[in-house]
XYZ file of C-alpha atoms in Angstrom:
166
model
C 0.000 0.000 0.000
C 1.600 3.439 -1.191
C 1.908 5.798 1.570
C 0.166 9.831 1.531
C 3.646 11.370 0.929
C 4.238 9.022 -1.998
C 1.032 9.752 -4.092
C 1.621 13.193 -3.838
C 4.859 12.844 -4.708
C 3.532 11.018 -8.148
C 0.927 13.686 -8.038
C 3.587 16.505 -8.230
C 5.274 14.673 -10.762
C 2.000 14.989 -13.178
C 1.397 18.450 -11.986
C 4.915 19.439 -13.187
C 4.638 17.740 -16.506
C 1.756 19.408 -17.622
C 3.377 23.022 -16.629
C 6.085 21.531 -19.474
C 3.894 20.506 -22.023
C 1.114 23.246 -21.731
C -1.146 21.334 -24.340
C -0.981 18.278 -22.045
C -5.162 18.491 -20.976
C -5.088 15.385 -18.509
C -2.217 12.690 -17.112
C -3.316 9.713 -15.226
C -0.285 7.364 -13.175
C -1.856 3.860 -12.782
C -1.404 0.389 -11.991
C -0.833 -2.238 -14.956
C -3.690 -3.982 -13.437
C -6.326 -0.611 -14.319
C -6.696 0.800 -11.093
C -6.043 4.535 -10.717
C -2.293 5.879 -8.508
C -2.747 9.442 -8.958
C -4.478 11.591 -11.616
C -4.645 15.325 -12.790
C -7.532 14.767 -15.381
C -9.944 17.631 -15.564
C -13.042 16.767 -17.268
C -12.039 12.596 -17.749
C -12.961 9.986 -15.630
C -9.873 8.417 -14.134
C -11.018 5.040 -12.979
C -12.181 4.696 -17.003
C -9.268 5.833 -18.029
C -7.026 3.714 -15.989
C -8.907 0.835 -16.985
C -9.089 1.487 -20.842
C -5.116 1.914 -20.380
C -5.219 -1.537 -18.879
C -6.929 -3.425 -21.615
C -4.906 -1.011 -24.575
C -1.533 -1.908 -22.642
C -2.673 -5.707 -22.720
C -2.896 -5.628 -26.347
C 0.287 -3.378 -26.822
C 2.166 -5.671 -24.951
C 1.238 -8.585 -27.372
C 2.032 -6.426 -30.489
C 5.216 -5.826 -29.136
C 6.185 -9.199 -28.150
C 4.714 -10.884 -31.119
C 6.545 -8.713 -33.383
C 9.678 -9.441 -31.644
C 10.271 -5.900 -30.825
C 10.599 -6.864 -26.720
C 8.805 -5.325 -24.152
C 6.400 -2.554 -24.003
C 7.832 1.287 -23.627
C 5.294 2.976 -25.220
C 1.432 3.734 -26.965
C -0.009 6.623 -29.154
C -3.118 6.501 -30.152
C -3.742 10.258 -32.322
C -7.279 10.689 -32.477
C -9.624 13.818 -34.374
C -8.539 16.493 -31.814
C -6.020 14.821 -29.837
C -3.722 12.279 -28.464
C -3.525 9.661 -25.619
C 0.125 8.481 -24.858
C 0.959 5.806 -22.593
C 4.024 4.972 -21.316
C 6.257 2.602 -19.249
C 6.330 3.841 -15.678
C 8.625 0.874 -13.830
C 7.557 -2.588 -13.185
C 4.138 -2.363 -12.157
C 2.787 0.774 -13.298
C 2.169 3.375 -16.338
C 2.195 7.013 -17.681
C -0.867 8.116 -19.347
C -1.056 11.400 -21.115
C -4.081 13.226 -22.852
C -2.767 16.104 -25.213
C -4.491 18.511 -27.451
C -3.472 17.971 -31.148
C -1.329 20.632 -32.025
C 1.379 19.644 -29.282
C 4.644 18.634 -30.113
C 4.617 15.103 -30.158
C 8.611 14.682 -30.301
C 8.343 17.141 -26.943
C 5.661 14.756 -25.628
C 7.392 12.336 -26.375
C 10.831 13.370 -24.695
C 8.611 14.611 -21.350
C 6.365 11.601 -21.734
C 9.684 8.694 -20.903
C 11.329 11.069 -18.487
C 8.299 11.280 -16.426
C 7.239 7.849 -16.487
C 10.693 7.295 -15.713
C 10.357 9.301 -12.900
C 6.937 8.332 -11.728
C 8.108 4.239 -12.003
C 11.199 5.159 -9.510
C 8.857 6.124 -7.278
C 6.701 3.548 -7.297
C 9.326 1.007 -7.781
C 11.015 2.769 -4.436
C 7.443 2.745 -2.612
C 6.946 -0.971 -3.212
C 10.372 -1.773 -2.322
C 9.838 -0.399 1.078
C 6.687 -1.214 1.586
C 7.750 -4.866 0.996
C 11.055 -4.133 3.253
C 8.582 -2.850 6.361
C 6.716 -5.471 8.799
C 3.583 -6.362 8.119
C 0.936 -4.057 10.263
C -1.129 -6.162 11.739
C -4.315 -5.736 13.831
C -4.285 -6.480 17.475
C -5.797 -10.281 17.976
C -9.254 -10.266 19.434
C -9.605 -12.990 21.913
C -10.868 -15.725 20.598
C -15.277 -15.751 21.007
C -16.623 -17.963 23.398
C -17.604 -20.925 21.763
C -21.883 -21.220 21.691
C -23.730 -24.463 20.362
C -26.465 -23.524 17.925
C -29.346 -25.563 18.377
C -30.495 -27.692 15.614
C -33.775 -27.327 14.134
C -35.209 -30.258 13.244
C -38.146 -30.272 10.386
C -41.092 -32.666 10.516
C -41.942 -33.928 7.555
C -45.257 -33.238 5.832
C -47.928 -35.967 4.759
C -49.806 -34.097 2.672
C -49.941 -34.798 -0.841
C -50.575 -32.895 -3.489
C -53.555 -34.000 -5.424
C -54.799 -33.234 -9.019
C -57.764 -31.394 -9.360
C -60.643 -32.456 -12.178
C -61.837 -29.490 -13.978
């Protein structure tokens, strides 16, 4: 479980980028498994989002493999007024960017990995330590008194049913 300080770490990182890239409208840091890290994504639902990049990585990383090309680093996906770029953000996690379409996309691009990169080392350094900590555990309850529950028992009905002649 990522800590407060880390998420807003991430969420600084996102903040930041889009003050680089001012036609950046939305960036989303989530898990490879669709669930949502930290988001600045005005207007966009991030749990959507974060799933969609899920199920778009999936098939990216397929391409990529079957092609022989190794492993994933990178999606674009241009659509009529804009882009979504995804990209590589350590071992567990990934960078999704919304842009308008007259940004830069070799800028994007170059912000895009060194933010992910970024955003992954944090992660990656979250997880680590989160591993590297004890286990919090709740305080045992005592055990609760052990109570028979009386068994109901069900007689057994004699009726019938019988067919009625119309």
């Amino acid at each position: 479980m990522l800590r407060e300080q880390d998420l807003e770490a991430v969420l600084d990182e996102l903040r930041r980028l889009r003050t680089r890239v001012p036609q950046l409208t939305g960036a989303l840091a989530a898990g490879v498994d669709g669930l949502v890290v930290a988001h600045d994504t005005p207007g966009v639902d991030p749990d959507g989002l974060a799933a969609l990049t899920a199920a778009s990585l999936g098939v990216a990383v397929r391409v990529a493999e079957a092609t022989g090309n190794g492993g994933f680093r990178e999606l674009l996906v241009r659509g009529e007024r804009g882009y979504v770029a995804t990209y590589a953000a350590g071992r567990t996690a990934v960078l999704t960017l919304l842009a308008q379409d007259r940004v830069n996309v070799g800028r994007l691009h170059l912000e895009g990995r060194r933010s992910g990169a970024r955003v992954g080392e944090l992660l990656d350094a979250a997880e680590a330590e989160a591993r590297a900590r004890p286990a919090e555990r709740p305080a045992r309850a005592a055990p609760a008194a052990r109570t028979r529950t009386p068994r109901v028992l069900r007689t057994p009905t004699t009726e019938t049913p019988t067919a009625t002649d119309s």
